[in-house]
Coordinates of C-alpha atoms in Angstrom, one line a residue:
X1 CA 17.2 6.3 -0.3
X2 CA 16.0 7.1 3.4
X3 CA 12.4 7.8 4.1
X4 CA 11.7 11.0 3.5
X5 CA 13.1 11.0 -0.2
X6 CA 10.9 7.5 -0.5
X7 CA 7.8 9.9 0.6
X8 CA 8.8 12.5 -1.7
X9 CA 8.7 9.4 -4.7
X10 CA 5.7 8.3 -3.6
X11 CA 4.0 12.0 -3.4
X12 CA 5.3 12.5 -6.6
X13 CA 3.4 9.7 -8.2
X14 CA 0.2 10.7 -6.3
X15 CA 0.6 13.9 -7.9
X16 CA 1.3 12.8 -11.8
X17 CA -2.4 10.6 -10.8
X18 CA -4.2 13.5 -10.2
X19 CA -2.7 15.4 -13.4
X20 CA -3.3 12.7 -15.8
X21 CA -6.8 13.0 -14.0
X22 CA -7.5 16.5 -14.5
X23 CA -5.9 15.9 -18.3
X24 CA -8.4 13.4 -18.6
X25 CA -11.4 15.8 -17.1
X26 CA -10.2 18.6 -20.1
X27 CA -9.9 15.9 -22.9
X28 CA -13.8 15.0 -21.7
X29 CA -14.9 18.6 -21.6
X30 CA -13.0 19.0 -25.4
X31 CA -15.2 15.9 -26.4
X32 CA -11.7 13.6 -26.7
X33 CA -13.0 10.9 -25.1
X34 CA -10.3 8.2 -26.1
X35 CA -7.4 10.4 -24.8
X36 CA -9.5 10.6 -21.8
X37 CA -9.5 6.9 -21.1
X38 CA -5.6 6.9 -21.8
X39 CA -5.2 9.3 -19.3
X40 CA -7.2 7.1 -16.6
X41 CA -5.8 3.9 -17.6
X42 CA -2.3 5.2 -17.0
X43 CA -3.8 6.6 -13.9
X44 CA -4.9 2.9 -12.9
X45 CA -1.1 1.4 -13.0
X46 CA 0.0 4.7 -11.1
X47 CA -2.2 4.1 -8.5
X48 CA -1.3 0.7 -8.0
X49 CA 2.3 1.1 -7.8
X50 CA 1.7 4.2 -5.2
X51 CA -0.4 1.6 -3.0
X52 CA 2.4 -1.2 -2.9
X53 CA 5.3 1.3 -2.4
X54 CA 3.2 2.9 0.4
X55 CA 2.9 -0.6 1.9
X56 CA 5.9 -2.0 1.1
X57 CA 7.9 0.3 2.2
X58 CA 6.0 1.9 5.5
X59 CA 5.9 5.5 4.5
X60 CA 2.2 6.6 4.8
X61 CA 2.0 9.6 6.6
X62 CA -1.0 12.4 6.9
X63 CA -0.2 14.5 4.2
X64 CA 0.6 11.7 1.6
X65 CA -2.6 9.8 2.2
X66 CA -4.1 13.3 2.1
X67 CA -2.8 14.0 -1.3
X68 CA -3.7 10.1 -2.5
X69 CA -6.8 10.5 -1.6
X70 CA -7.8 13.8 -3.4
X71 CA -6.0 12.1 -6.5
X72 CA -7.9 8.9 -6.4
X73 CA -11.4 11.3 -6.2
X74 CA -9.9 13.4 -9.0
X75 CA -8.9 10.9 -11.3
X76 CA -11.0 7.9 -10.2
X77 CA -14.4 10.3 -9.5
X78 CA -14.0 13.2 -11.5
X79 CA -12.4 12.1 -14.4
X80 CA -14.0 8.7 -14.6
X81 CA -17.6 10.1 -14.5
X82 CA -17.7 12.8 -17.1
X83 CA -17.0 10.0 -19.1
X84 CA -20.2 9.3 -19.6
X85 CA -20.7 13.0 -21.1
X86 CA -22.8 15.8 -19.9
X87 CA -24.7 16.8 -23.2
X88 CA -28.8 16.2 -21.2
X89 CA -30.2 16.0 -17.7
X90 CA -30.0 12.1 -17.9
X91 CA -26.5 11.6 -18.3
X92 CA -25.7 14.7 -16.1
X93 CA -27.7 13.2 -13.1
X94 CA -26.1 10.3 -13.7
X95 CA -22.5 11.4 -13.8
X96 CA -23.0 13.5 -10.4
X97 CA -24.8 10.4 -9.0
X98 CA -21.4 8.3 -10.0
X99 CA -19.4 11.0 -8.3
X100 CA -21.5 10.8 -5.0
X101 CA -20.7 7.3 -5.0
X102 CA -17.1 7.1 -5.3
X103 CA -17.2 10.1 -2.5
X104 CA -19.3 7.6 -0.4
X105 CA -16.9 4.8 -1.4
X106 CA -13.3 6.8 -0.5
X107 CA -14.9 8.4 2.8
X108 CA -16.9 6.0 4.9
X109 CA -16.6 2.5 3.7
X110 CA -13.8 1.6 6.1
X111 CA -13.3 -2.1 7.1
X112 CA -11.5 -3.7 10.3
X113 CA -10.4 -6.4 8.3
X114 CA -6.8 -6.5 7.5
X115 CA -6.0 -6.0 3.5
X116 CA -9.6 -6.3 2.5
X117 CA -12.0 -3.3 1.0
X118 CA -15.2 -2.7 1.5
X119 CA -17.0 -1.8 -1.8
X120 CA -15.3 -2.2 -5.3
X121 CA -12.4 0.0 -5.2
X122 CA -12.6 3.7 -7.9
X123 CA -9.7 2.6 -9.7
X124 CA -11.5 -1.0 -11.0
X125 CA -14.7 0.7 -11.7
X126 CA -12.8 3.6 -13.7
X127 CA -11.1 1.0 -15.7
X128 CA -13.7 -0.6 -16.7
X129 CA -15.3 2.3 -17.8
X130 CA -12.0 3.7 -19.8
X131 CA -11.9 0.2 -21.4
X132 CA -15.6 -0.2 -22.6
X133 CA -15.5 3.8 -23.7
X134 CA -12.4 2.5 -25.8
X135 CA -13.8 -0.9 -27.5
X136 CA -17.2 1.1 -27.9
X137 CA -15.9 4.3 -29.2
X138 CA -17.7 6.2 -26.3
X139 CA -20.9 4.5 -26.9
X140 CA -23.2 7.0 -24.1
X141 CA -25.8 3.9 -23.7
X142 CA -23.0 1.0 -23.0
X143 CA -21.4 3.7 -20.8
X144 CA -24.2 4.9 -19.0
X145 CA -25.2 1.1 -18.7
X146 CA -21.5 0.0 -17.1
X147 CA -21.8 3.6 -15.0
X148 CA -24.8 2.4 -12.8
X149 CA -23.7 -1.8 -12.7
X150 CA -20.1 -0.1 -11.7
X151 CA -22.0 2.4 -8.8
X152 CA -24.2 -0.8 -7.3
X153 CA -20.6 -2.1 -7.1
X154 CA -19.0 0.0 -5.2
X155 CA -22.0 1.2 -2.6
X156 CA -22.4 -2.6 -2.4
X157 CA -21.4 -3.7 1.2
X158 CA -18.7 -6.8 -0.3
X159 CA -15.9 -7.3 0.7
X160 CA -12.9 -7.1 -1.8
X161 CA -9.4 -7.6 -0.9
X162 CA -6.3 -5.9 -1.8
X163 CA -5.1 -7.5 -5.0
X164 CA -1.6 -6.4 -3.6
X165 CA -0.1 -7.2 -7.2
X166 CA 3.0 -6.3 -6.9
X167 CA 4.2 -7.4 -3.6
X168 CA 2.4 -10.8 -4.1
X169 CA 3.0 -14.3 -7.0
X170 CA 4.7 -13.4 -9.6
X171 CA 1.7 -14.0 -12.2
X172 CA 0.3 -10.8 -10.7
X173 CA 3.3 -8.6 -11.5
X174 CA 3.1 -10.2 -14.8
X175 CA -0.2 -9.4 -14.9
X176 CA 1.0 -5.3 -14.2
X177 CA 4.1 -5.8 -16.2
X178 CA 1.7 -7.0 -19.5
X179 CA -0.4 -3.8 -18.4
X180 CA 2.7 -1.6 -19.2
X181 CA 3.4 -3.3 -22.3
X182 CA 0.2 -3.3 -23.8
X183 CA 0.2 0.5 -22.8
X184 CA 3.4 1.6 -24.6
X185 CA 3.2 -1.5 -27.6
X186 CA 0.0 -3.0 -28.5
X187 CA -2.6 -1.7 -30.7
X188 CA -5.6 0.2 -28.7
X189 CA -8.6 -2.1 -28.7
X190 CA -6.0 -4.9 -27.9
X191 CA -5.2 -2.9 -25.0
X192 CA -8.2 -2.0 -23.7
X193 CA -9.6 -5.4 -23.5
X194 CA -6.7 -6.9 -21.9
X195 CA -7.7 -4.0 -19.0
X196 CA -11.3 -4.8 -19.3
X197 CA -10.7 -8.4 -18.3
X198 CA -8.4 -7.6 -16.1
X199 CA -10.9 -5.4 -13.9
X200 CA -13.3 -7.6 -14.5
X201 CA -11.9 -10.6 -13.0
X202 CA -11.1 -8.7 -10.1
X203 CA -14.5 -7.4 -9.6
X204 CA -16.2 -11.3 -10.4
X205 CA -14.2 -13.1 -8.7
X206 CA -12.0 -11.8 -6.0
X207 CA -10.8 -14.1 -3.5
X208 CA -10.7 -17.0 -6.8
X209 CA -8.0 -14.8 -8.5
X210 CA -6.9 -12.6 -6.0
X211 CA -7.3 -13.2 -2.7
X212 CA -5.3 -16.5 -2.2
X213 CA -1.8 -14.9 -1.1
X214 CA -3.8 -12.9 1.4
X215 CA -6.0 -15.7 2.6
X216 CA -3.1 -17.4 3.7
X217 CA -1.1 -14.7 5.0
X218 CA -4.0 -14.6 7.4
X219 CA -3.9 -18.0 8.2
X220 CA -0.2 -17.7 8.8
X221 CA -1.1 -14.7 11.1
X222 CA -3.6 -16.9 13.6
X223 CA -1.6 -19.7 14.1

């Protein structure tokens, strides 16, 4: 396939993101909260294979990135915050506060460092939140509770870097590959705490667990 069909793949995918993410914003609205989640967890392996296809294969231009990023605020903004529900004042402020922070996160945390982010990525803090609303049956306090430790996150100046999963050891495209299993095979609370932990360890420990390969391309890179 030349280039411009490998665009039209990878706009393709950054489109079905952003309509399992407004599926996931009309499950919320219709109080389905666990179809909700599925449609953002799905979102989550989407994303990730858009992002190494992109690199991989050198095709980001304007309008794609354009179109990612609107998906990634749909999905990973939008559909991850109303989540948390909008039944009072509380837990509306706090879902448009969540929003404002993924905003602040996708538009002006850049970083001059190669393959690192500044600020928890949307797509870890959404899964996390799709994971607990699945093992706690949409508990609004748990939620809420994840919600703000997930926004400190990602407004948090840290640096993150990019977990790269597939283009990197092969225990990380295991790691996706037992994502996509779990997904189509395993029962749901099985699932959603292999995602949990999964987010998690990215968010607690980083360059332990997956910043090694690009620590060392790095070094590779100097000398």
């Amino acid at each position: 396939m030349n280039e411009f069909s490998w665009k039209d793949v990878t706009n393709a995918l950054s489109l079905a993101n952003m309509i399992l993410g407004l599926f996931s914003i009309f499950c919320s609205f219709c109080k389905k909260s666990q179809c909700a989640s599925w449609m953002l967890l799905i979102s989550f392996l989407l994303d990730m294979a858009v992002g190494a296809m992109t690199r991989h294969l050198t095709v980001c231009h304007r309008s794609g990135t354009k179109l990612n990023d609107f998906a990634v605020f749909t999905t990973f903004g939008l559909g991850s915050a109303l989540l948390l529900g909008v039944d009072g004042p509380l837990n509306g402020s706090l879902v448009i506060i969540y929003v404002l922070a993924a905003s602040f996160r996708l538009c002006f945390y850049s970083t001059g460092v190669p393959s690192t982010y500044k600020g928890l990525p949307c797509p870890y803090a959404s899964c996390v939140l799709a994971s607990t609303s699945l093992l706690t049956k949409g508990n609004t306090f748990i939620l809420s509770c994840m919600a703000l430790l997930m926004i400190l996150f990602m407004m948090d100046q840290s640096y993150y870097p990019h977990d790269e999963i597939l283009e990197s050891e092969n225990w990380k495209k295991m790691v996706y590959l037992g994502g996509v299993i779990m997904l189509l095979l395993s029962p749901f609370r099985l699932t959603a705490f292999y995602y949990l932990i999964w987010s998690l360890s990215y968010i607690f420990f980083p360059d332990a667990l997956w910043g090694k390969a690009v620590c060392l391309r790095l070094q590779l890179q100097r000398n």
